[in-house]
Short mmCIF file of C-alpha atoms in Angstrom, two decimals:
data_model
loop_
_atom_site.label_atom_id
_atom_site.label_comp_id
_atom_site.label_asym_id
_atom_site.label_seq_id
_atom_site.Cartn_x
_atom_site.Cartn_y
_atom_site.Cartn_z
CA MET E 188 45.85 27.68 51.10
CA LEU E 189 49.07 26.47 49.50
CA ILE E 190 50.62 26.02 52.93
CA ARG E 191 47.55 24.21 54.29
CA ILE E 192 47.65 21.64 51.51
CA GLY E 193 51.35 21.66 50.77
CA LEU E 194 52.66 21.22 54.32
CA PRO E 195 50.90 17.90 55.03
CA VAL E 196 51.86 16.58 51.58
CA LEU E 197 55.48 17.58 52.19
CA LEU E 198 55.45 15.92 55.61
CA VAL E 199 54.02 12.69 54.19
CA CYS E 200 56.62 12.66 51.42
CA SER E 201 59.39 13.33 53.94
CA LEU E 202 58.18 10.57 56.20
CA THR E 203 57.90 7.96 53.49
CA ALA E 204 61.32 8.99 52.23
CA CYS E 205 62.68 7.91 55.63
CA ALA E 206 61.35 4.41 55.06
CA ASN E 207 63.67 1.53 55.66
CA PRO E 208 62.35 -1.27 53.47
CA ALA E 209 65.10 -3.47 54.91
CA VAL E 210 62.89 -4.14 57.97
CA LYS E 211 61.63 -7.63 57.23
CA PRO E 212 58.60 -9.32 58.80
CA TRP E 213 60.82 -11.52 61.00
CA GLU E 214 62.62 -8.42 62.29
CA ARG E 215 59.49 -6.84 63.75
CA GLY E 216 59.46 -8.38 67.18
CA VAL E 217 59.89 -5.03 68.90
CA LEU E 218 57.38 -3.31 66.60
CA ALA E 219 54.77 -5.95 67.51
CA GLU E 220 54.91 -5.14 71.21
CA PRO E 221 51.74 -3.50 72.59
CA ALA E 222 53.72 -0.44 73.74
CA MET E 223 54.91 0.05 70.15
CA THR E 224 51.44 -0.22 68.60
CA PHE E 225 49.39 2.87 67.78
CA GLY E 226 45.89 2.47 69.13
CA HIS E 227 46.72 -0.41 71.47
CA ASP E 228 45.19 1.55 74.37
CA ALA E 229 42.13 2.68 72.40
CA LEU E 230 39.84 2.93 75.42
CA LYS E 231 42.38 4.94 77.43
CA ASP E 232 42.94 7.23 74.43
CA SER E 233 39.21 7.74 73.91
CA ILE E 234 38.71 8.68 77.57
CA ALA E 235 41.48 11.27 77.35
CA ASP E 236 40.21 12.63 74.02
CA HIS E 237 36.70 13.01 75.42
CA VAL E 238 37.89 14.91 78.50
CA TYR E 239 39.99 17.29 76.41
CA PHE E 240 37.22 17.74 73.83
CA SER E 241 34.84 18.89 76.58
CA LYS E 242 37.31 21.45 77.97
CA GLU E 243 39.18 22.74 74.93
CA ALA E 244 38.29 24.10 71.50
CA THR E 245 40.29 21.48 69.61
CA SER E 246 39.47 17.84 69.01
CA GLY E 247 40.56 14.99 66.79
CA GLY E 248 43.79 14.40 64.94
CA ARG E 249 44.63 11.02 66.41
CA SER E 250 41.85 9.14 64.68
CA ILE E 251 38.63 9.70 62.80
CA ALA E 252 35.10 9.44 64.21
CA GLY E 253 35.53 10.12 67.87
CA GLY E 254 31.78 10.34 68.38
CA GLY E 255 29.68 13.31 69.40
CA CYS E 256 28.89 15.01 72.67
CA GLY E 257 26.83 17.94 73.86
CA CYS E 258 29.62 18.91 76.23
CA ASN E 259 31.16 21.34 73.75
CA MET J 212 30.20 -23.45 78.72
CA GLN J 213 29.18 -20.79 81.19
CA LEU J 214 29.59 -17.34 79.64
CA SER J 215 30.73 -14.34 81.66
CA THR J 216 28.63 -11.17 81.66
CA TRP J 217 31.16 -9.52 79.33
CA GLN J 218 31.08 -12.42 76.91
CA SER J 219 27.30 -12.39 76.93
CA LEU J 220 27.27 -8.65 76.21
CA ALA J 221 29.73 -9.05 73.36
CA LEU J 222 27.83 -11.97 71.88
CA ALA J 223 24.56 -10.07 72.15
CA ALA J 224 26.09 -7.13 70.29
CA ALA J 225 27.51 -9.46 67.67
CA SER J 226 24.12 -11.11 67.24
CA LEU J 227 22.57 -7.72 66.58
CA VAL J 228 24.78 -7.24 63.56
CA GLY J 229 24.46 -10.77 62.32
CA THR J 230 27.73 -12.25 63.51
CA SER J 231 26.21 -14.64 66.00
CA SER J 232 28.42 -17.51 64.87
CA VAL J 233 31.40 -16.07 66.72
CA GLN J 234 33.00 -18.05 69.46
CA ALA J 235 33.10 -16.52 72.91
CA ALA J 236 36.75 -17.47 73.28
CA GLN J 237 37.72 -15.14 70.41
CA TRP J 238 36.70 -12.02 72.24
CA GLU J 239 39.08 -9.62 73.94
CA HIS J 240 37.61 -7.25 76.50
CA ASP J 241 38.74 -3.86 77.73
CA ALA J 242 36.86 -2.12 80.51
CA ALA J 243 37.58 1.12 82.34
CA LEU J 244 36.26 3.29 85.15
CA LEU J 245 37.00 7.03 85.22
CA TYR J 246 36.68 9.69 87.87
CA TYR J 247 37.13 13.31 86.80
CA GLY J 248 36.90 16.13 89.33
CA GLU J 249 37.50 19.86 88.94
CA SER J 250 38.56 22.32 91.62
CA ASP J 251 36.19 24.82 93.30
CA GLU J 252 33.22 22.42 93.19
CA ARG J 253 33.00 22.66 89.43
CA VAL J 254 32.33 19.62 87.22
CA GLN J 255 32.57 16.13 88.72
CA ALA J 256 32.18 13.15 86.39
CA GLY J 257 32.21 9.40 86.58
CA SER J 258 32.36 7.08 83.59
CA ILE J 259 32.31 3.40 82.83
CA LYS J 260 33.52 2.24 79.41
CA TYR J 261 33.64 -1.14 77.73
CA GLN J 262 35.19 -2.31 74.48
CA GLY J 263 34.95 -5.83 73.13
CA LYS J 264 36.98 -6.94 70.14
CA ARG J 265 36.71 -10.13 68.16
CA GLY J 266 39.57 -11.19 65.91
CA ALA J 267 43.32 -10.82 65.95
CA ASP J 268 45.17 -8.00 64.23
CA GLU J 269 45.59 -9.83 60.93
CA ASP J 270 42.03 -11.20 60.88
CA ASP J 271 38.72 -9.51 60.28
CA LYS J 272 37.84 -7.61 63.44
CA PHE J 273 34.60 -6.56 65.00
CA THR J 274 34.66 -4.03 67.85
CA VAL J 275 31.82 -2.94 70.07
CA THR J 276 32.23 0.03 72.41
CA ALA J 277 29.79 1.21 75.05
CA GLY J 278 29.94 3.77 77.82
CA VAL J 279 27.98 5.67 80.43
CA ASP J 280 29.09 9.08 81.72
CA ALA J 281 27.45 10.86 84.65
CA LEU J 282 28.20 14.55 85.31
CA THR J 283 27.30 16.98 88.02
CA GLY J 284 28.68 20.14 89.63
CA ALA J 285 28.89 23.77 88.65
CA SER J 286 29.68 25.21 85.25
CA PRO J 287 30.50 28.82 84.34
CA LEU J 288 27.52 30.62 82.82
CA GLY J 289 29.58 33.09 80.80
CA VAL J 290 28.12 35.91 82.92
CA ALA J 291 30.75 38.46 83.99
CA PRO J 292 31.65 38.83 87.67
CA SER J 293 30.69 42.09 89.34
CA TYR J 294 30.95 43.80 92.73
CA ASN J 295 27.13 43.94 92.66
CA ALA J 296 25.17 40.81 93.59
CA GLN J 297 23.28 39.36 90.61
CA THR J 298 20.16 37.26 90.26
CA MET J 299 19.25 35.33 87.14
CA THR J 300 17.20 32.35 86.04
CA SER J 301 18.97 29.27 84.76
CA PRO J 302 17.76 27.60 81.54
CA SER J 303 16.10 24.93 83.69
CA GLY J 304 14.08 27.62 85.47
CA LYS J 305 16.07 27.69 88.69
CA THR J 306 16.86 31.07 90.27
CA ILE J 307 20.60 31.59 90.55
CA GLN J 308 21.92 34.00 93.18
CA ILE J 309 25.39 35.26 92.28
CA PRO J 310 27.14 36.82 95.28
CA ALA J 311 29.09 40.04 94.72
CA GLY J 312 32.63 39.44 93.52
CA GLN J 313 32.17 35.78 92.62
CA LEU J 314 32.43 33.94 89.29
CA PRO J 315 28.84 33.22 88.15
CA LEU J 316 28.29 29.47 88.05
CA ASP J 317 25.25 27.33 87.32
CA ASP J 318 25.28 24.63 89.98
CA SER J 319 22.21 22.87 88.56
CA PHE J 320 24.43 21.28 85.91
CA LYS J 321 23.91 17.51 85.69
CA ASP J 322 23.67 15.04 82.85
CA VAL J 323 23.98 11.37 81.95
CA ARG J 324 25.41 10.32 78.61
CA VAL J 325 25.11 6.87 77.07
CA SER J 326 27.35 6.16 74.09
CA GLY J 327 28.06 3.27 71.78
CA ALA J 328 30.00 2.40 68.65
CA LEU J 329 30.33 -0.57 66.34
CA GLN J 330 33.33 -0.98 64.02
CA TRP J 331 34.09 -3.59 61.40
CA ASP J 332 37.65 -4.01 60.16
CA LYS J 333 38.00 -6.31 57.17
CA GLY J 334 40.92 -7.38 55.05
CA ILE J 335 40.09 -7.12 51.36
CA ASN J 336 43.31 -8.74 50.18
CA GLU J 337 47.00 -8.82 51.14
CA GLN J 338 47.37 -5.06 50.70
CA TRP J 339 43.98 -3.52 51.28
CA ARG J 340 41.81 -3.25 54.42
CA HIS J 341 38.64 -1.41 55.09
CA ASN J 342 37.14 -0.27 58.38
CA SER J 343 33.62 1.05 58.79
CA GLY J 344 31.52 1.90 61.78
CA VAL J 345 28.63 3.68 63.39
CA THR J 346 28.68 5.89 66.49
CA PHE J 347 25.84 6.93 68.75
CA SER J 348 25.39 8.88 71.96
CA LYS J 349 22.40 10.20 73.86
CA GLU J 350 22.22 12.71 76.65
CA TYR J 351 19.14 14.24 78.22
CA ASP J 352 19.46 17.20 75.85
CA TYR J 353 21.69 15.93 73.02
CA LEU J 354 21.66 13.15 70.43
CA HIS J 355 24.59 12.14 68.22
CA THR J 356 24.58 9.70 65.32
CA GLY J 357 27.53 9.11 63.05
CA VAL J 358 29.04 6.85 60.42
CA ASN J 359 32.66 6.45 59.38
CA SER J 360 34.67 4.51 56.82
CA THR J 361 38.41 4.17 56.26
CA LEU J 362 40.31 2.44 53.48
CA SER J 363 43.95 1.53 54.07
CA ARG J 364 46.68 0.00 51.95
CA ASN J 365 49.97 -1.61 52.90
CA VAL J 366 52.89 -0.87 50.62
CA ASN J 367 56.65 -1.14 50.78
CA ASN J 368 56.73 -4.65 52.30
CA LYS J 369 54.14 -3.56 54.90
CA ASN J 370 56.56 -0.92 56.14
CA THR J 371 54.13 1.77 55.03
CA THR J 372 50.38 1.96 55.53
CA LEU J 373 48.41 4.64 53.72
CA SER J 374 44.86 5.39 54.79
CA ALA J 375 41.98 7.63 53.79
CA GLY J 376 38.84 7.98 55.83
CA VAL J 377 35.66 9.95 56.10
CA ALA J 378 33.28 10.47 59.04
CA LEU J 379 29.84 12.05 58.97
CA GLY J 380 27.83 13.06 62.00
CA TYR J 381 24.34 14.35 62.55
CA ASP J 382 23.60 15.75 66.01
CA GLN J 383 20.50 17.19 67.61
CA VAL J 384 20.76 19.83 70.32
CA GLN J 385 17.62 19.15 72.35
CA ALA J 386 18.07 22.06 74.77
CA ILE J 387 15.92 22.26 77.90
CA GLU J 388 13.02 24.62 77.23
CA GLY J 389 14.17 24.81 73.60
CA LYS J 390 17.10 26.59 71.99
CA PRO J 391 17.43 30.33 72.55
CA VAL J 392 17.69 32.91 69.80
CA PRO J 393 21.32 34.11 69.81
CA LEU J 394 21.94 37.48 71.49
CA THR J 395 18.39 37.79 72.81
CA LEU J 396 18.02 38.74 76.46
CA ALA J 397 18.30 36.01 79.08
CA GLY J 398 14.80 34.79 79.83
CA SER J 399 13.57 35.40 76.27
CA ALA J 400 11.45 32.73 74.63
CA ARG J 401 13.27 29.53 73.72
CA ALA J 402 11.88 27.02 71.26
CA GLY J 403 12.73 23.94 69.24
CA ASP J 404 15.80 21.80 68.73
CA GLY J 405 18.99 22.69 66.94
CA THR J 406 20.74 20.42 64.48
CA LYS J 407 24.42 20.11 63.73
CA LYS J 408 26.14 18.37 60.81
CA ASN J 409 29.77 17.30 61.04
CA ALA J 410 32.02 16.00 58.29
CA GLU J 411 35.66 15.01 58.53
CA VAL J 412 38.12 13.67 55.97
CA MET J 413 41.41 12.19 57.13
CA LEU J 414 44.52 11.11 55.21
CA GLY J 415 47.11 9.16 57.13
CA VAL J 416 50.39 7.34 56.80
CA THR J 417 52.02 4.95 59.26
CA GLN J 418 55.68 4.32 58.55
CA VAL J 419 58.15 1.83 59.98
CA LEU J 420 61.36 3.82 60.39
CA SER J 421 63.54 1.05 61.77
CA LYS J 422 63.31 -2.17 63.81
CA ARG J 423 62.77 0.04 66.87
CA ALA J 424 60.81 3.03 65.57
CA ILE J 425 57.45 3.65 63.93
CA ALA J 426 55.76 6.94 63.08
CA GLN J 427 52.27 8.09 62.19
CA LEU J 428 51.15 11.22 60.39
CA ASN J 429 47.53 12.30 59.86
CA TYR J 430 46.03 15.26 58.10
CA SER J 431 42.34 15.96 58.56
CA TYR J 432 39.89 18.53 57.34
CA SER J 433 36.74 18.98 59.39
CA GLN J 434 33.62 20.99 58.84
CA ALA J 435 30.65 21.60 61.12
CA SER J 436 27.48 23.45 60.27
CA GLY J 437 24.17 24.21 61.93
CA TYR J 438 23.45 25.14 65.53
CA LEU J 439 26.94 25.44 67.05
CA ASN J 440 26.01 27.53 70.13
CA ASP J 441 25.99 26.32 73.68
CA PRO J 442 22.32 26.93 74.57
CA TYR J 443 23.20 27.47 78.25
CA LYS J 444 25.93 30.09 77.88
CA TYR J 445 25.44 33.83 78.23
CA ILE J 446 27.46 36.97 77.64
CA SER J 447 27.07 40.06 79.84
CA ILE J 448 26.53 43.61 78.67
CA THR J 449 28.36 45.70 81.26
CA THR J 450 28.53 49.43 81.92
CA PRO J 451 31.97 51.11 81.83
CA ALA J 452 31.59 51.40 85.61
CA GLY J 453 31.57 47.61 85.86
CA VAL J 454 27.87 46.97 86.54
CA VAL J 455 26.33 44.07 84.63
CA ASN J 456 23.42 45.73 82.87
CA GLU J 457 21.95 42.65 81.18
CA ASN J 458 22.83 39.13 80.03
CA ARG J 459 22.22 37.78 76.55
CA TYR J 460 22.50 34.32 74.99
CA GLU J 461 25.78 33.74 73.20
CA ALA J 462 26.04 33.75 69.40
CA ARG J 463 28.55 31.67 67.47
CA PRO J 464 28.87 31.34 63.68
CA ASP J 465 26.83 28.52 62.15
CA THR J 466 29.78 26.99 60.33
CA ARG J 467 33.26 25.96 61.39
CA LYS J 468 36.09 24.61 59.24
CA GLY J 469 39.42 23.35 60.46
CA HIS J 470 42.66 21.70 59.35
CA THR J 471 44.55 19.38 61.69
CA VAL J 472 47.99 17.81 61.37
CA TYR J 473 48.86 15.11 63.89
CA ALA J 474 52.22 13.35 64.07
CA ALA J 475 53.26 10.62 66.48
CA LEU J 476 56.41 8.59 67.02
CA LYS J 477 57.07 5.43 69.02
CA TYR J 478 60.68 4.53 69.70
CA LYS J 479 62.08 1.64 71.72
CA ALA J 480 65.16 3.29 73.20
CA ASN J 481 66.37 0.13 74.95
CA ASP J 482 65.01 -3.16 76.26
CA LYS J 483 63.16 -1.44 79.09
CA THR J 484 62.28 2.01 77.74
CA THR J 485 59.69 2.98 75.13
CA LEU J 486 59.09 6.59 74.14
CA THR J 487 55.84 7.88 72.65
CA SER J 488 55.79 11.45 71.35
CA SER J 489 53.08 13.32 69.50
CA VAL J 490 52.33 16.82 68.27
CA ARG J 491 49.13 18.25 66.86
CA LEU J 492 48.54 21.52 65.04
CA GLN J 493 45.10 22.83 64.29
CA GLN J 494 44.02 25.88 62.35
CA ASN J 495 40.36 26.79 62.04
CA ASP J 496 38.23 29.68 60.88
CA TRP J 497 36.99 30.54 64.38
CA GLY J 498 40.51 31.55 65.27
CA THR J 499 41.06 28.97 68.02
CA ASP J 500 44.30 27.78 66.43
CA SER J 501 46.06 25.35 68.72
CA PHE J 502 49.22 23.41 69.39
CA THR J 503 49.39 20.19 71.40
CA ALA J 504 52.46 18.18 72.42
CA GLU J 505 52.49 14.96 74.41
CA GLN J 506 55.35 12.85 75.67
CA ALA J 507 55.20 9.53 77.49
CA VAL J 508 58.02 7.25 78.60
CA ARG J 509 57.21 3.65 79.47
CA PHE J 510 59.65 1.87 81.77
CA ASP J 511 59.46 -1.91 81.94
CA LEU J 512 59.80 -2.87 85.61
CA GLY J 513 60.03 -6.61 84.94
CA ASN J 514 57.57 -9.32 86.01
CA GLU J 515 55.07 -7.88 83.47
CA ARG J 516 54.81 -4.54 85.23
CA SER J 517 55.49 -1.08 83.82
CA ILE J 518 55.25 2.57 84.79
CA GLU J 519 54.60 5.30 82.22
CA PRO J 520 54.94 8.96 83.24
CA SER J 521 53.45 11.39 80.74
CA VAL J 522 53.20 15.13 80.14
CA ARG J 523 50.98 17.14 77.82
CA PHE J 524 51.08 20.79 76.82
CA TYR J 525 48.24 22.52 75.00
CA HIS J 526 47.90 26.10 73.80
CA GLN J 527 44.99 27.67 71.97
CA LYS J 528 44.29 31.17 70.74
CA ALA J 529 41.00 32.87 71.53
CA ALA J 530 38.13 32.66 69.09
CA ASP J 531 37.78 35.82 67.02
CA PHE J 532 34.43 36.48 68.69
CA TYR J 533 35.46 35.62 72.27
CA LYS J 534 35.02 38.41 74.80
CA PRO J 535 34.65 38.08 78.57
CA GLN J 536 31.86 40.65 78.31
CA LEU J 537 30.44 43.34 76.02
CA LEU J 538 30.06 47.00 76.98
CA THR J 539 26.89 49.07 76.92
CA THR J 540 28.81 51.69 74.95
CA GLU J 541 29.47 49.23 72.09
CA ALA J 542 27.15 48.17 69.31
CA LEU J 543 26.02 44.56 69.62
CA PRO J 544 28.35 42.41 67.45
CA HIS J 545 27.16 39.72 65.08
CA TYR J 546 28.89 36.98 67.08
CA ALA J 547 29.94 36.93 70.71
CA SER J 548 30.73 34.27 73.29
CA ALA J 549 32.19 34.39 76.78
CA ASP J 550 32.59 30.59 76.93
CA TYR J 551 35.91 29.99 78.72
CA ARG J 552 36.69 27.17 76.28
CA LEU J 553 36.96 29.73 73.48
CA ALA J 554 39.43 31.94 75.40
CA GLU J 555 43.19 31.96 74.93
CA PHE J 556 44.86 29.62 77.39
CA ASN J 557 47.60 27.13 78.07
CA ALA J 558 46.79 23.75 79.57
CA TYR J 559 49.17 21.36 81.26
CA THR J 560 48.71 17.70 82.11
CA VAL J 561 51.10 15.56 84.14
CA GLY J 562 50.38 11.99 85.05
CA ALA J 563 51.42 8.38 85.05
CA THR J 564 50.05 4.96 84.17
CA TYR J 565 51.04 1.85 86.11
CA ARG J 566 50.39 -1.51 84.46
CA TRP J 567 50.52 -4.99 85.93
CA LYS J 568 49.45 -8.53 85.10
CA GLY J 569 46.79 -9.95 87.37
CA SER J 570 45.34 -13.41 87.83
CA LYS J 571 43.83 -15.26 84.86
CA ASN J 572 46.01 -13.23 82.46
CA LYS J 573 44.17 -9.98 83.17
CA GLU J 574 46.11 -6.84 82.22
CA TRP J 575 45.41 -4.07 84.70
CA ARG J 576 46.27 -0.39 84.54
CA ILE J 577 45.68 2.62 86.74
CA THR J 578 46.16 6.13 85.38
CA GLY J 579 46.32 9.28 87.47
CA GLU J 580 46.58 12.73 85.89
CA TYR J 581 46.51 16.33 87.00
CA TYR J 582 45.21 18.93 84.53
CA LYS J 583 45.55 22.70 84.85
CA GLN J 584 44.00 25.27 82.53
CA LYS J 585 45.73 28.65 82.76
CA PRO J 586 43.98 31.35 80.72
CA LYS J 587 45.62 34.50 79.43
CA ALA J 588 44.50 37.38 81.66
CA VAL J 589 41.93 39.65 80.02
CA ALA J 590 41.23 43.00 81.69
CA LEU J 591 37.65 43.93 82.56
CA THR J 592 36.48 47.48 83.36
CA ALA J 593 38.01 49.63 86.10
CA GLY J 594 34.87 48.99 88.13
CA GLN J 595 35.66 45.26 88.08
CA ALA J 596 39.31 45.63 89.11
CA GLY J 597 40.49 42.54 90.92
CA LEU J 598 37.79 40.29 89.40
CA ASN J 599 38.50 37.57 86.86
CA ALA J 600 35.97 36.36 84.29
CA ASN J 601 38.06 33.29 83.52
CA PRO J 602 40.30 32.25 86.42
CA GLY J 603 41.06 28.82 84.99
CA PHE J 604 40.72 25.59 86.91
CA GLU J 605 42.48 22.44 87.97
CA ALA J 606 41.24 18.88 87.60
CA VAL J 607 42.20 15.39 88.68
CA MET J 608 41.56 12.35 86.50
CA VAL J 609 41.88 8.78 87.75
CA SER J 610 41.01 5.78 85.62
CA LEU J 611 41.24 2.06 86.28
CA GLY J 612 41.31 -0.29 83.31
CA VAL J 613 41.45 -4.02 82.74
CA LYS J 614 41.94 -6.12 79.61
CA PHE J 615 41.04 -9.79 79.57
#
């Protein structure tokens, strides 16, 4: 139980510790590109997630509320 | 102004939720067609999906998603293969003849699924946003309804976004001829619908790492309870000599709890190369712990074209109660399933997406992928030597998408 709760917390803390607050709004040209945006291809992602959900025992992780299906 | 069909659809959806004052020009559309086909005449599927979004990233956004999936083909019954020919009745009442030595499949499998979702994304102030939505899908024998809500906060000069969300689902399993009683003999009386409740809580952080790198980390806890069986799957009771003595309906636990950690990274390596990596770990109390890793590399080809090869690896352990068959010499367990999706296996996907800009600013993409599921070999009885209850399968996925 400690690992289940502690590991994600540790990962979040580690990730935020890597933050580079020096990245200013006017320096985000690259980060604003579609290819650099999480969820830009939402429909493509949802198609893939649905296929995998129907064929594997794992689902989710990428986002919440993927919808339901009788396929699994 | 003459509205296109897509704009009319989007406006109609917006009107339904009381946002009829929107301007057609504010809508962005994303549509996709999918073909999915498995080897050995197993499942074939075709889908059409649509997503309309009103509002830019910094504004309030409204998103409507709709889709239709049609499926046909043959699906494994869970019945063990045998060197004796078998005859059984499918849940829909059709007689299934299973030739000696072949994997028992139900070729009467067909379904149509209609799905939809509405999402509202609203800025509360400079730091806080909230996103809420409803999801719905209906198949001939299944109904899903769900709600979700996520609160997110920008901190650290918008270099960090923290989010917390919850999703609740209520599903009805409206099995043909009713739901069977777990572990009763095939052909036993079936009656009524099953219900399933799902709840998921997700905590996430998105972090700008540099001018060229951004990462995402999500942790989610999910819980399902209710009727979690597949009403059309069986498990065989086989003699030590390898003769299938009888088939019974599968029995899964009526609760399932899982923890998932998902991490993703996007990195612009140079002007023409963008890397997207992700890993996912899941642990759950059915025992189907899994690991997923995906890697995509997008190469800018110039003239608003790009090619993006991708690979995916997936591994899951078998469910604690998974068995390809039970033996007549064993006592009947409390839970048992021969569903191949609960077996231990590796799965591999390789594919690529090609994107190009078409006329009238339309962004097109075509994605082709090859998927292979390779199960861990599980021995049957000596009398079934050379037979495989779960041989795995291959599939091809092709999807065509357009944004405009």
